[in-house]
Structure formats: C-alpha cells, structure tokens
Amino acid sequence: MKTKEIIKRKRFIYVSRLALASIFILIAFSVKAQDNIATKLGYAANAKLLIIHADDLGVSHSENMASIEAIENGSVNSASLMMPTPWVLEVANYAKKNATTHDFGLHLVLSSEWKNYRWGPVSSIEKVPSLINEFGYFHEGCTPTVNVKEVEVELKAQIDRAYSMGFEPTHLDSHMNCLFQSEELIEVYLKMGKLYKLPVLATKQAVPEELLRKYDIQILLEEVLTIMPEEYIKGPEDYYINAIKNLKPGLSTFLIHTAYNNDEMKGMNIDNTEWGNEWRQKDFDFFTSDTCKNILKEENIILVTWRQVKDAFYSN
Amino acid sequence: MKTKEIIKRKRFIYVSRLALASIFILIAFSVKAQDNIATKLGYAANAKLLIIHADDLGVSHSENMASIEAIENGSVNSASLMMPTPWVLEVANYAKKNATTHDFGLHLVLSSEWKNYRWGPVSSIEKVPSLINEFGYFHEGCTPTVNVKEVEVELKAQIDRAYSMGFEPTHLDSHMNCLFQSEELIEVYLKMGKLYKLPVLATKQAVPEELLRKYDIQILLEEVLTIMPEEYIKGPEDYYINAIKNLKPGLSTFLIHTAYNNDEMKGMNIDNTEWGNEWRQKDFDFFTSDTCKNILKEENIILVTWRQVKDAFYSN
C-alpha cells in the first residue's frame, strides 16, 4: 500500500541519518537517557521496561471493543485515541471513567486511509486546506505537501478536543508516523509535547539532535517495535515472542493494532492487505494469550505506562 | 427517545394544522396532484403507486450492505444517502456504478443521533455554529434553535458534495424529519428542490399551501408510511402487510431502515430502543421476503422510483 511504502521509505531515511551521525554523541546521549528513564521510574538501570500499546482507538467499534478487552484481560497496558474518528466518543468516555487506572494518549492524525470509510480534521476545513482532499477528508496517507502551520492548528485542535471531552491524555504519538516525514513536522510534534506537558513517543534514531536539545526531550525509547508485512507473513506470534526475548534494557514499546475480524473491519479493509482485519485479530489473539503473559514473566519484562513516564518527567 | 418524541410532536402539529385548514382547498389540490402523478407516469388515474425506500445509507457498513442487498434481491427500489456520514463514500461509489438502473437520493441531515458514534456537517464548522455541539458534531436530534441561513448553507454543501463525488441524486428527503420543524425550514427544503431541480419528499399534510404555490410543488405523496414504536411492538410484519393491503390510490412511500443486526449496529444502538439494530434487521427481513413480494403482486401495487418522478416532472 502506498502509505505503508512511505513509512518504509521514512524508516530508511532515518536509519541512514543515524549512520551518518556522530556515534560518540549518540552513545553518550543514549546512556544518559537510558539511566534517567529506568532509575527515575524506580527500577534498576538495566531493567527491561515495556509499554504494550494499542494504536488507532476510535477508528471503529471493533477496534474499541477489542482493545478494551485486551487492556482489561490481556497484556496491553496503554493505548492512544484518534480524535477525528467517528467512534472516538465511545473510547473517550471509557477513558474518562478509567482515568486513574488506565493509560490513554492521543494518536495524532493527519490521514484517513480506509478506502470507503473516511473522516476529516477536527479543526475547521477552511483553516487546514493542505490537509484535506476535495471532499474535506484527510488525505489517504502521509503526504509531504502539508503546510506545517496548518498541521500545528490541527494538532492543537485534536488535543484541545480531548481535554474538552473531559479526558486527559497521558502521552502523544503519531498515526502512521506522518509527523516524522520532515524535520519541520517533527518539530511541531515535539512542540505539542512541550506546550501540553505531555511525553511524546520518539526514538533516538528519529529525532535530530538539535531538536532534542531545543525541546528538552529527556524520554527517548530504546526501540519501537511494530510488526512489518515481511514479518507478518512469517507469523506474528514468532515475531512477537522473538522480540520479547530479545528486548533491550531500557524503555521500549510495542505498537500493535487490536480489533475483531468482523463485518465492520472487513468492510473497512477493502483494497488493503497490510495492518488490516486479519492482522488486527492476530494481534488481539497474541496479546490476550497466556503465551504472551508467560513469556513476559519468564523474560522479567517490566510493564510500565506512559502515565508513569508523565508523572516522573512532567510533574513539575 | 427525545428525538423521536420531537417527531411525534411534529406529526401532531401538522395533523392539527390540517384539521384547521380549508377542507375544500385541500381536496381540490389533492385530486389535481393525484391525477397529475399517476397519469404523468403512464398509469391509470386510480393506480396504487409505491416507492419502497431505505433511509440512512452511509450511516454504517451494515446499513450499506443490507440496503444494497435489499435493493438487488429484495423489494426495496429506492434509497437515500446521508452525505455527512463516515461510510457515505462506500455507497456513493455504488450509486455511481449503478447510476442508470438504481434510485438514490439525498437524506438531508441536521443531526447525529447515535450516542457514541458521531459526525458533523459537510460545510465548515465555522459557517454553521447553530447546527453543532461543542465537539463539532451535529446535535443529537432535531433542534428548534438552528439558524435557518446556516441550514441553507449546510444543505447546499451536502448536495454539492454528492455531485462533486460524481453521483447525481434522484430526489431529496429529510433525515428524522428535522426539516419539517418549522415553516422556515420547510421553505429551505423546498428551495433546495427548486434550486437543484430535484423532487422533494412531502405530503399534503406537511406543507403549507402558500409554500406549495411559491415553489410550484406538483408532487405530493398520498402517504408516507413509517412504522412507529407502538406498531413495531405489535409486530412489523403485520403492520407492513396491513399497510400494503390498505394502500390508497396515488403515490405513497414506505420509509424503512435496512441493516444487519451485527456488532457494528449493536455498538451504535447503545441507550436507544427505537429504530435500532433489531428493528432494522426486521425491516430487512420483511422487505427481502417472498411474503412481501407476493403481497405486492396480489394487491396490484406498482413500484415506481423517484427517478421516474424526476424524469416526468423535472425534465424541462
């Protein structure tokens, strides 16, 4: 799918950037950030900390119900909501009711990628013309032609909408990584974190050094683990077990997508093969399984939340 | 449900208005309009003409799929789309592909009545503040506080969106009858019909005489048959069979709601008991049944479409 190719291209760009960067600076920074996170959260410096995070809440009733089930009875311990989606009120109300115990952030959205099921911006369509198509919907994928000032307007509108619904997000992240397309967009993303005093999901590889300094970013994830199509074909369970067994010390996250493979998801998934209905059912199956629970225990993985990170780093 | 009570109240108001009006004028008008429709469509003056019309297309994948099935293999022969809904593109694309054979109009929308699953206007939220709540969604039901000029802006935006998607509606009608709340709103509704040269669904009882003349309305339905809660409880099949057997000569319409009673519809139907998931499944069941087909044949009911009406009355 076109949009997934954009993500892959982006990953390549950032990996290349990493190779060109000063190894000394990165290692020094990495060690500093790593120690800060683990010890500041009250764990040993070499602890393996993990956030098991369900993306895309609000996108459908199926995604909401499966993700809530995976949080209540599975191993998922964090999730993020897409404010422009039609079903967001369902999960925002749930998040409000479980505000002290559950971990819900915002999955900041600039795209509307399902062929026949669409949404547009939270802000007025007149304020963000570069973000929308001729029908007022977000574009199908990440597009390089978005106006950065309009992105800022829309991201603020999404975050403000969450608070106006009475739900306080624990963190920010970026749907389909669209906010990692350019340094200008990364900067808007980090700016939102600073403005609203919320941790933002980012890795060392993805954020230029000067922006880390400018926005005083202290929380960088060791690894962001998302299953890609080539791994999905080989079998998601193998990928996830292997990833858990090889988790590095420090704070990492799984970004997963939990939904029931029902008529609603099948309808959404027309002309799409990746991150679709069957895929999301398999993510649900693994992350609600005893296999997953057992291996997390065996490997001494400590599940932590964005709320813990927020409280430790943004309480002042 | 609050919104349904508004509809019932509205019905009472119009029935009362009818009682006060001049019986002579109404009978004279009725006879004139009746003769025009039946004979202009090429049928005997006393023919029983019926449009079996599925409302609410676009509201969900379930509603789209069930309604298309009821059109292709059942007795439903017309439907209308809600342009602000998340799933409208699915059915707009279907309408485009079947433009010459199928009958699709616009179900003009001013409300967003499902508790956890919402949508807002097609036009910019800044242009229609009276139509939306604090989250930018339409209000939950018909509200008397809408600004009539903003309603006109929004209705034009919905109709223009349909044409811009490449789908030409055959007629206009009003979701939840919100456009029949006041004479001012009825006037905006009739104005849209005149502006876009499209027939509008209206009965003799609902439209004041002066507006009929002002907008040169020649097509008035004999009866608009929608099952109400008290009849639904007794059994929808009995209601529909009885309504078909007692159909009056002239042009009438059933307004029905066809959807599959699946997880998506159950999720939408939270805190609602009327016109919900079970109701819509039963409408689907009856209007795809042989019972329905047979009784239409036995009673010599002639199924006609809004396209026939449009071609006969709006071709010049």
mmCIF file with all atom_site columns, N, CA and C in Angstrom, chain A residues 61 86-90 93 115-118 122-127 135-137 161 164-165 262-264 267-268, chain B residues 61 86-90 93 115-118 122-127 135-137 161 164-165 262-264 267-268:
data_model
loop_
_atom_site.group_PDB
_atom_site.id
_atom_site.type_symbol
_atom_site.label_atom_id
_atom_site.label_alt_id
_atom_site.label_comp_id
_atom_site.label_asym_id
_atom_site.label_entity_id
_atom_site.label_seq_id
_atom_site.pdbx_PDB_ins_code
_atom_site.Cartn_x
_atom_site.Cartn_y
_atom_site.Cartn_z
_atom_site.occupancy
_atom_site.B_iso_or_equiv
_atom_site.pdbx_formal_charge
_atom_site.auth_seq_id
_atom_site.auth_comp_id
_atom_site.auth_asym_id
_atom_site.auth_atom_id
_atom_site.pdbx_PDB_model_num
ATOM 1   N N  . HIS A 1 61  ? -15.857 0.547  16.035 1.00 0.00 ? 61  HIS A N  1
ATOM 2   C CA . HIS A 1 61  ? -16.390 -0.091 17.247 1.00 0.00 ? 61  HIS A CA 1
ATOM 3   C C  . HIS A 1 61  ? -15.600 -1.360 17.544 1.00 0.00 ? 61  HIS A C  1
ATOM 4   N N  . PRO A 1 86  ? -14.842 8.636  13.849 1.00 0.00 ? 86  PRO A N  1
ATOM 5   C CA . PRO A 1 86  ? -16.273 8.643  14.207 1.00 0.00 ? 86  PRO A CA 1
ATOM 6   C C  . PRO A 1 86  ? -16.598 7.980  15.546 1.00 0.00 ? 86  PRO A C  1
ATOM 7   N N  . TRP A 1 87  ? -15.791 7.012  15.959 1.00 0.00 ? 87  TRP A N  1
ATOM 8   C CA . TRP A 1 87  ? -16.097 6.259  17.171 1.00 0.00 ? 87  TRP A CA 1
ATOM 9   C C  . TRP A 1 87  ? -15.307 6.736  18.392 1.00 0.00 ? 87  TRP A C  1
ATOM 10  N N  . VAL A 1 88  ? -14.685 7.900  18.316 1.00 0.00 ? 88  VAL A N  1
ATOM 11  C CA . VAL A 1 88  ? -13.790 8.306  19.400 1.00 0.00 ? 88  VAL A CA 1
ATOM 12  C C  . VAL A 1 88  ? -14.539 8.581  20.709 1.00 0.00 ? 88  VAL A C  1
ATOM 13  N N  . LEU A 1 89  ? -15.768 9.047  20.614 1.00 0.00 ? 89  LEU A N  1
ATOM 14  C CA . LEU A 1 89  ? -16.507 9.373  21.837 1.00 0.00 ? 89  LEU A CA 1
ATOM 15  C C  . LEU A 1 89  ? -16.713 8.126  22.702 1.00 0.00 ? 89  LEU A C  1
ATOM 16  N N  . GLU A 1 90  ? -16.892 6.989  22.054 1.00 0.00 ? 90  GLU A N  1
ATOM 17  C CA . GLU A 1 90  ? -17.075 5.734  22.798 1.00 0.00 ? 90  GLU A CA 1
ATOM 18  C C  . GLU A 1 90  ? -15.876 5.470  23.705 1.00 0.00 ? 90  GLU A C  1
ATOM 19  N N  . ASN A 1 93  ? -15.152 8.304  26.432 1.00 0.00 ? 93  ASN A N  1
ATOM 20  C CA . ASN A 1 93  ? -15.987 8.114  27.626 1.00 0.00 ? 93  ASN A CA 1
ATOM 21  C C  . ASN A 1 93  ? -15.420 7.003  28.509 1.00 0.00 ? 93  ASN A C  1
ATOM 22  N N  . LYS A 1 115 ? -10.387 2.969  2.469  1.00 0.00 ? 115 LYS A N  1
ATOM 23  C CA . LYS A 1 115 ? -10.929 3.403  1.174  1.00 0.00 ? 115 LYS A CA 1
ATOM 24  C C  . LYS A 1 115 ? -12.339 4.012  1.233  1.00 0.00 ? 115 LYS A C  1
ATOM 25  N N  . ASN A 1 116 ? -13.253 3.326  1.871  1.00 0.00 ? 116 ASN A N  1
ATOM 26  C CA . ASN A 1 116 ? -14.662 3.732  1.813  1.00 0.00 ? 116 ASN A CA 1
ATOM 27  C C  . ASN A 1 116 ? -15.202 4.310  3.109  1.00 0.00 ? 116 ASN A C  1
ATOM 28  N N  . TYR A 1 117 ? -14.328 4.498  4.078  1.00 0.00 ? 117 TYR A N  1
ATOM 29  C CA . TYR A 1 117 ? -14.749 4.910  5.427  1.00 0.00 ? 117 TYR A CA 1
ATOM 30  C C  . TYR A 1 117 ? -13.792 6.021  5.834  1.00 0.00 ? 117 TYR A C  1
ATOM 31  N N  . ARG A 1 118 ? -14.298 7.252  5.906  1.00 0.00 ? 118 ARG A N  1
ATOM 32  C CA . ARG A 1 118 ? -13.386 8.390  5.977  1.00 0.00 ? 118 ARG A CA 1
ATOM 33  C C  . ARG A 1 118 ? -13.758 9.386  7.074  1.00 0.00 ? 118 ARG A C  1
ATOM 34  N N  . VAL A 1 122 ? -10.390 17.833 12.872 1.00 0.00 ? 122 VAL A N  1
ATOM 35  C CA . VAL A 1 122 ? -11.161 18.364 13.991 1.00 0.00 ? 122 VAL A CA 1
ATOM 36  C C  . VAL A 1 122 ? -11.346 19.876 13.812 1.00 0.00 ? 122 VAL A C  1
ATOM 37  N N  . SER A 1 123 ? -10.317 20.539 13.318 1.00 0.00 ? 123 SER A N  1
ATOM 38  C CA . SER A 1 123 ? -10.424 21.990 13.117 1.00 0.00 ? 123 SER A CA 1
ATOM 39  C C  . SER A 1 123 ? -11.269 22.279 11.872 1.00 0.00 ? 123 SER A C  1
ATOM 40  N N  . SER A 1 124 ? -11.627 23.533 11.709 1.00 0.00 ? 124 SER A N  1
ATOM 41  C CA . SER A 1 124 ? -12.418 23.940 10.553 1.00 0.00 ? 124 SER A CA 1
ATOM 42  C C  . SER A 1 124 ? -11.679 23.604 9.253  1.00 0.00 ? 124 SER A C  1
ATOM 43  N N  . ILE A 1 125 ? -12.416 23.059 8.274  1.00 0.00 ? 125 ILE A N  1
ATOM 44  C CA . ILE A 1 125 ? -11.775 22.692 7.000  1.00 0.00 ? 125 ILE A CA 1
ATOM 45  C C  . ILE A 1 125 ? -11.169 23.917 6.311  1.00 0.00 ? 125 ILE A C  1
ATOM 46  N N  . GLU A 1 126 ? -11.698 25.094 6.609  1.00 0.00 ? 126 GLU A N  1
ATOM 47  C CA . GLU A 1 126 ? -11.160 26.306 5.966  1.00 0.00 ? 126 GLU A CA 1
ATOM 48  C C  . GLU A 1 126 ? -9.777  26.677 6.508  1.00 0.00 ? 126 GLU A C  1
ATOM 49  N N  . LYS A 1 127 ? -9.476  26.206 7.704  1.00 0.00 ? 127 LYS A N  1
ATOM 50  C CA . LYS A 1 127 ? -8.183  26.548 8.312  1.00 0.00 ? 127 LYS A CA 1
ATOM 51  C C  . LYS A 1 127 ? -7.056  25.616 7.894  1.00 0.00 ? 127 LYS A C  1
ATOM 52  N N  . PHE A 1 135 ? -13.123 16.400 -0.821 1.00 0.00 ? 135 PHE A N  1
ATOM 53  C CA . PHE A 1 135 ? -14.346 16.095 -0.062 1.00 0.00 ? 135 PHE A CA 1
ATOM 54  C C  . PHE A 1 135 ? -14.238 16.473 1.419  1.00 0.00 ? 135 PHE A C  1
ATOM 55  N N  . GLY A 1 136 ? -13.143 17.129 1.779  1.00 0.00 ? 136 GLY A N  1
ATOM 56  C CA . GLY A 1 136 ? -12.982 17.537 3.174  1.00 0.00 ? 136 GLY A CA 1
ATOM 57  C C  . GLY A 1 136 ? -12.409 16.449 4.067  1.00 0.00 ? 136 GLY A C  1
ATOM 58  N N  . TYR A 1 137 ? -12.068 15.299 3.491  1.00 0.00 ? 137 TYR A N  1
ATOM 59  C CA . TYR A 1 137 ? -11.439 14.228 4.270  1.00 0.00 ? 137 TYR A CA 1
ATOM 60  C C  . TYR A 1 137 ? -9.933  14.467 4.314  1.00 0.00 ? 137 TYR A C  1
ATOM 61  N N  . ARG A 1 161 ? -9.600  19.140 21.869 1.00 0.00 ? 161 ARG A N  1
ATOM 62  C CA . ARG A 1 161 ? -10.845 18.370 21.831 1.00 0.00 ? 161 ARG A CA 1
ATOM 63  C C  . ARG A 1 161 ? -10.843 17.299 22.921 1.00 0.00 ? 161 ARG A C  1
ATOM 64  N N  . SER A 1 164 ? -11.457 18.944 26.167 1.00 0.00 ? 164 SER A N  1
ATOM 65  C CA . SER A 1 164 ? -12.839 19.453 26.256 1.00 0.00 ? 164 SER A CA 1
ATOM 66  C C  . SER A 1 164 ? -13.829 18.305 26.448 1.00 0.00 ? 164 SER A C  1
ATOM 67  N N  . MET A 1 165 ? -13.452 17.101 26.044 1.00 0.00 ? 165 MET A N  1
ATOM 68  C CA . MET A 1 165 ? -14.303 15.930 26.299 1.00 0.00 ? 165 MET A CA 1
ATOM 69  C C  . MET A 1 165 ? -14.102 15.401 27.727 1.00 0.00 ? 165 MET A C  1
ATOM 70  N N  . ASN A 1 262 ? -14.369 -8.741 12.196 1.00 0.00 ? 262 ASN A N  1
ATOM 71  C CA . ASN A 1 262 ? -15.808 -8.883 11.930 1.00 0.00 ? 262 ASN A CA 1
ATOM 72  C C  . ASN A 1 262 ? -16.213 -8.103 10.666 1.00 0.00 ? 262 ASN A C  1
ATOM 73  N N  . ASP A 1 263 ? -17.523 -8.040 10.413 1.00 0.00 ? 263 ASP A N  1
ATOM 74  C CA . ASP A 1 263 ? -18.002 -7.406 9.173  1.00 0.00 ? 263 ASP A CA 1
ATOM 75  C C  . ASP A 1 263 ? -17.563 -5.944 9.059  1.00 0.00 ? 263 ASP A C  1
ATOM 76  N N  . GLU A 1 264 ? -17.575 -5.237 10.178 1.00 0.00 ? 264 GLU A N  1
ATOM 77  C CA . GLU A 1 264 ? -17.180 -3.826 10.147 1.00 0.00 ? 264 GLU A CA 1
ATOM 78  C C  . GLU A 1 264 ? -15.727 -3.686 9.676  1.00 0.00 ? 264 GLU A C  1
ATOM 79  N N  . GLY A 1 267 ? -15.289 -4.632 6.064  1.00 0.00 ? 267 GLY A N  1
ATOM 80  C CA . GLY A 1 267 ? -15.748 -3.540 5.197  1.00 0.00 ? 267 GLY A CA 1
ATOM 81  C C  . GLY A 1 267 ? -14.720 -2.430 5.083  1.00 0.00 ? 267 GLY A C  1
ATOM 82  N N  . MET A 1 268 ? -14.049 -2.122 6.191  1.00 0.00 ? 268 MET A N  1
ATOM 83  C CA . MET A 1 268 ? -13.014 -1.088 6.170  1.00 0.00 ? 268 MET A CA 1
ATOM 84  C C  . MET A 1 268 ? -11.820 -1.505 5.324  1.00 0.00 ? 268 MET A C  1
ATOM 85  N N  . HIS B 1 61  ? -21.460 0.498  7.735  1.00 0.00 ? 61  HIS B N  1
ATOM 86  C CA . HIS B 1 61  ? -21.205 -0.533 6.722  1.00 0.00 ? 61  HIS B CA 1
ATOM 87  C C  . HIS B 1 61  ? -22.374 -1.515 6.688  1.00 0.00 ? 61  HIS B C  1
ATOM 88  N N  . PRO B 1 86  ? -19.761 8.747  7.961  1.00 0.00 ? 86  PRO B N  1
ATOM 89  C CA . PRO B 1 86  ? -18.419 8.225  7.669  1.00 0.00 ? 86  PRO B CA 1
ATOM 90  C C  . PRO B 1 86  ? -18.371 7.197  6.524  1.00 0.00 ? 86  PRO B C  1
ATOM 91  N N  . TRP B 1 87  ? -19.459 6.474  6.321  1.00 0.00 ? 87  TRP B N  1
ATOM 92  C CA . TRP B 1 87  ? -19.466 5.403  5.323  1.00 0.00 ? 87  TRP B CA 1
ATOM 93  C C  . TRP B 1 87  ? -20.103 5.825  4.001  1.00 0.00 ? 87  TRP B C  1
ATOM 94  N N  . VAL B 1 88  ? -20.314 7.118  3.776  1.00 0.00 ? 88  VAL B N  1
ATOM 95  C CA . VAL B 1 88  ? -21.080 7.525  2.591  1.00 0.00 ? 88  VAL B CA 1
ATOM 96  C C  . VAL B 1 88  ? -20.341 7.239  1.290  1.00 0.00 ? 88  VAL B C  1
ATOM 97  N N  . LEU B 1 89  ? -19.010 7.299  1.328  1.00 0.00 ? 89  LEU B N  1
ATOM 98  C CA . LEU B 1 89  ? -18.259 7.090  0.087  1.00 0.00 ? 89  LEU B CA 1
ATOM 99  C C  . LEU B 1 89  ? -18.500 5.678  -0.463 1.00 0.00 ? 89  LEU B C  1
ATOM 100 N N  . GLU B 1 90  ? -18.662 4.718  0.438  1.00 0.00 ? 90  GLU B N  1
ATOM 101 C CA . GLU B 1 90  ? -18.919 3.346  0.006  1.00 0.00 ? 90  GLU B CA 1
ATOM 102 C C  . GLU B 1 90  ? -20.180 3.266  -0.856 1.00 0.00 ? 90  GLU B C  1
ATOM 103 N N  . ASN B 1 93  ? -20.054 5.478  -4.184 1.00 0.00 ? 93  ASN B N  1
ATOM 104 C CA . ASN B 1 93  ? -19.384 4.767  -5.282 1.00 0.00 ? 93  ASN B CA 1
ATOM 105 C C  . ASN B 1 93  ? -20.304 3.726  -5.902 1.00 0.00 ? 93  ASN B C  1
ATOM 106 N N  . LYS B 1 115 ? -25.355 7.573  20.180 1.00 0.00 ? 115 LYS B N  1
ATOM 107 C CA . LYS B 1 115 ? -24.655 8.096  21.360 1.00 0.00 ? 115 LYS B CA 1
ATOM 108 C C  . LYS B 1 115 ? -23.129 8.193  21.215 1.00 0.00 ? 115 LYS B C  1
ATOM 109 N N  . ASN B 1 116 ? -22.513 7.116  20.776 1.00 0.00 ? 116 ASN B N  1
ATOM 110 C CA . ASN B 1 116 ? -21.041 7.051  20.790 1.00 0.00 ? 116 ASN B CA 1
ATOM 111 C C  . ASN B 1 116 ? -20.395 7.120  19.413 1.00 0.00 ? 116 ASN B C  1
ATOM 112 N N  . TYR B 1 117 ? -21.213 7.337  18.398 1.00 0.00 ? 117 TYR B N  1
ATOM 113 C CA . TYR B 1 117 ? -20.731 7.276  17.019 1.00 0.00 ? 117 TYR B CA 1
ATOM 114 C C  . TYR B 1 117 ? -21.291 8.511  16.325 1.00 0.00 ? 117 TYR B C  1
ATOM 115 N N  . ARG B 1 118 ? -20.427 9.460  15.994 1.00 0.00 ? 118 ARG B N  1
ATOM 116 C CA . ARG B 1 118 ? -20.924 10.790 15.630 1.00 0.00 ? 118 ARG B CA 1
ATOM 117 C C  . ARG B 1 118 ? -20.308 11.336 14.349 1.00 0.00 ? 118 ARG B C  1
ATOM 118 N N  . VAL B 1 122 ? -21.013 18.864 6.646  1.00 0.00 ? 122 VAL B N  1
ATOM 119 C CA . VAL B 1 122 ? -20.151 18.849 5.455  1.00 0.00 ? 122 VAL B CA 1
ATOM 120 C C  . VAL B 1 122 ? -19.492 20.216 5.295  1.00 0.00 ? 122 VAL B C  1
ATOM 121 N N  . SER B 1 123 ? -20.223 21.266 5.581  1.00 0.00 ? 123 SER B N  1
ATOM 122 C CA . SER B 1 123 ? -19.647 22.616 5.461  1.00 0.00 ? 123 SER B CA 1
ATOM 123 C C  . SER B 1 123 ? -18.712 22.897 6.633  1.00 0.00 ? 123 SER B C  1
ATOM 124 N N  . SER B 1 124 ? -17.956 23.964 6.515  1.00 0.00 ? 124 SER B N  1
ATOM 125 C CA . SER B 1 124 ? -17.032 24.352 7.585  1.00 0.00 ? 124 SER B CA 1
ATOM 126 C C  . SER B 1 124 ? -17.791 24.579 8.889  1.00 0.00 ? 124 SER B C  1
ATOM 127 N N  . ILE B 1 125 ? -17.238 24.065 9.984  1.00 0.00 ? 125 ILE B N  1
ATOM 128 C CA . ILE B 1 125 ? -17.913 24.232 11.278 1.00 0.00 ? 125 ILE B CA 1
ATOM 129 C C  . ILE B 1 125 ? -18.068 25.707 11.657 1.00 0.00 ? 125 ILE B C  1
ATOM 130 N N  . GLU B 1 126 ? -17.201 26.562 11.108 1.00 0.00 ? 126 GLU B N  1
ATOM 131 C CA . GLU B 1 126 ? -17.302 27.989 11.428 1.00 0.00 ? 126 GLU B CA 1
ATOM 132 C C  . GLU B 1 126 ? -18.514 28.644 10.774 1.00 0.00 ? 126 GLU B C  1
ATOM 133 N N  . LYS B 1 127 ? -18.999 28.036 9.703  1.00 0.00 ? 127 LYS B N  1
ATOM 134 C CA . LYS B 1 127 ? -20.137 28.626 8.984  1.00 0.00 ? 127 LYS B CA 1
ATOM 135 C C  . LYS B 1 127 ? -21.487 28.222 9.563  1.00 0.00 ? 127 LYS B C  1
ATOM 136 N N  . PHE B 1 135 ? -18.342 19.802 20.373 1.00 0.00 ? 135 PHE B N  1
ATOM 137 C CA . PHE B 1 135 ? -17.318 18.952 19.770 1.00 0.00 ? 135 PHE B CA 1
ATOM 138 C C  . PHE B 1 135 ? -17.353 18.991 18.235 1.00 0.00 ? 135 PHE B C  1
ATOM 139 N N  . GLY B 1 136 ? -18.190 19.859 17.692 1.00 0.00 ? 136 GLY B N  1
ATOM 140 C CA . GLY B 1 136 ? -18.265 19.964 16.240 1.00 0.00 ? 136 GLY B CA 1
ATOM 141 C C  . GLY B 1 136 ? -19.180 18.935 15.602 1.00 0.00 ? 136 GLY B C  1
ATOM 142 N N  . TYR B 1 137 ? -19.866 18.141 16.425 1.00 0.00 ? 137 TYR B N  1
ATOM 143 C CA . TYR B 1 137 ? -20.833 17.179 15.884 1.00 0.00 ? 137 TYR B CA 1
ATOM 144 C C  . TYR B 1 137 ? -22.185 17.866 15.731 1.00 0.00 ? 137 TYR B C  1
ATOM 145 N N  . ARG B 1 161 ? -21.685 18.257 -2.427 1.00 0.00 ? 161 ARG B N  1
ATOM 146 C CA . ARG B 1 161 ? -20.745 17.162 -2.177 1.00 0.00 ? 161 ARG B CA 1
ATOM 147 C C  . ARG B 1 161 ? -21.136 15.915 -2.988 1.00 0.00 ? 161 ARG B C  1
ATOM 148 N N  . SER B 1 164 ? -20.147 16.500 -6.508 1.00 0.00 ? 164 SER B N  1
ATOM 149 C CA . SER B 1 164 ? -18.681 16.506 -6.649 1.00 0.00 ? 164 SER B CA 1
ATOM 150 C C  . SER B 1 164 ? -18.117 15.090 -6.545 1.00 0.00 ? 164 SER B C  1
ATOM 151 N N  . MET B 1 165 ? -18.848 14.191 -5.889 1.00 0.00 ? 165 MET B N  1
ATOM 152 C CA . MET B 1 165 ? -18.429 12.784 -5.840 1.00 0.00 ? 165 MET B CA 1
ATOM 153 C C  . MET B 1 165 ? -18.843 12.052 -7.123 1.00 0.00 ? 165 MET B C  1
ATOM 154 N N  . ASN B 1 262 ? -25.688 -6.702 13.528 1.00 0.00 ? 262 ASN B N  1
ATOM 155 C CA . ASN B 1 262 ? -24.355 -7.232 13.870 1.00 0.00 ? 262 ASN B CA 1
ATOM 156 C C  . ASN B 1 262 ? -23.670 -6.350 14.930 1.00 0.00 ? 262 ASN B C  1
ATOM 157 N N  . ASP B 1 263 ? -22.414 -6.657 15.214 1.00 0.00 ? 263 ASP B N  1
ATOM 158 C CA . ASP B 1 263 ? -21.712 -5.942 16.292 1.00 0.00 ? 263 ASP B CA 1
ATOM 159 C C  . ASP B 1 263 ? -21.657 -4.435 16.061 1.00 0.00 ? 263 ASP B C  1
ATOM 160 N N  . GLU B 1 264 ? -21.450 -4.041 14.805 1.00 0.00 ? 264 GLU B N  1
ATOM 161 C CA . GLU B 1 264 ? -21.378 -2.605 14.498 1.00 0.00 ? 264 GLU B CA 1
ATOM 162 C C  . GLU B 1 264 ? -22.694 -1.911 14.873 1.00 0.00 ? 264 GLU B C  1
ATOM 163 N N  . GLY B 1 267 ? -23.270 -1.811 18.600 1.00 0.00 ? 267 GLY B N  1
ATOM 164 C CA . GLY B 1 267 ? -22.445 -0.758 19.204 1.00 0.00 ? 267 GLY B CA 1
ATOM 165 C C  . GLY B 1 267 ? -23.066 0.618  19.022 1.00 0.00 ? 267 GLY B C  1
ATOM 166 N N  . MET B 1 268 ? -23.663 0.851  17.856 1.00 0.00 ? 268 MET B N  1
ATOM 167 C CA . MET B 1 268 ? -24.307 2.146  17.597 1.00 0.00 ? 268 MET B CA 1
ATOM 168 C C  . MET B 1 268 ? -25.527 2.339  18.474 1.00 0.00 ? 268 MET B C  1
#
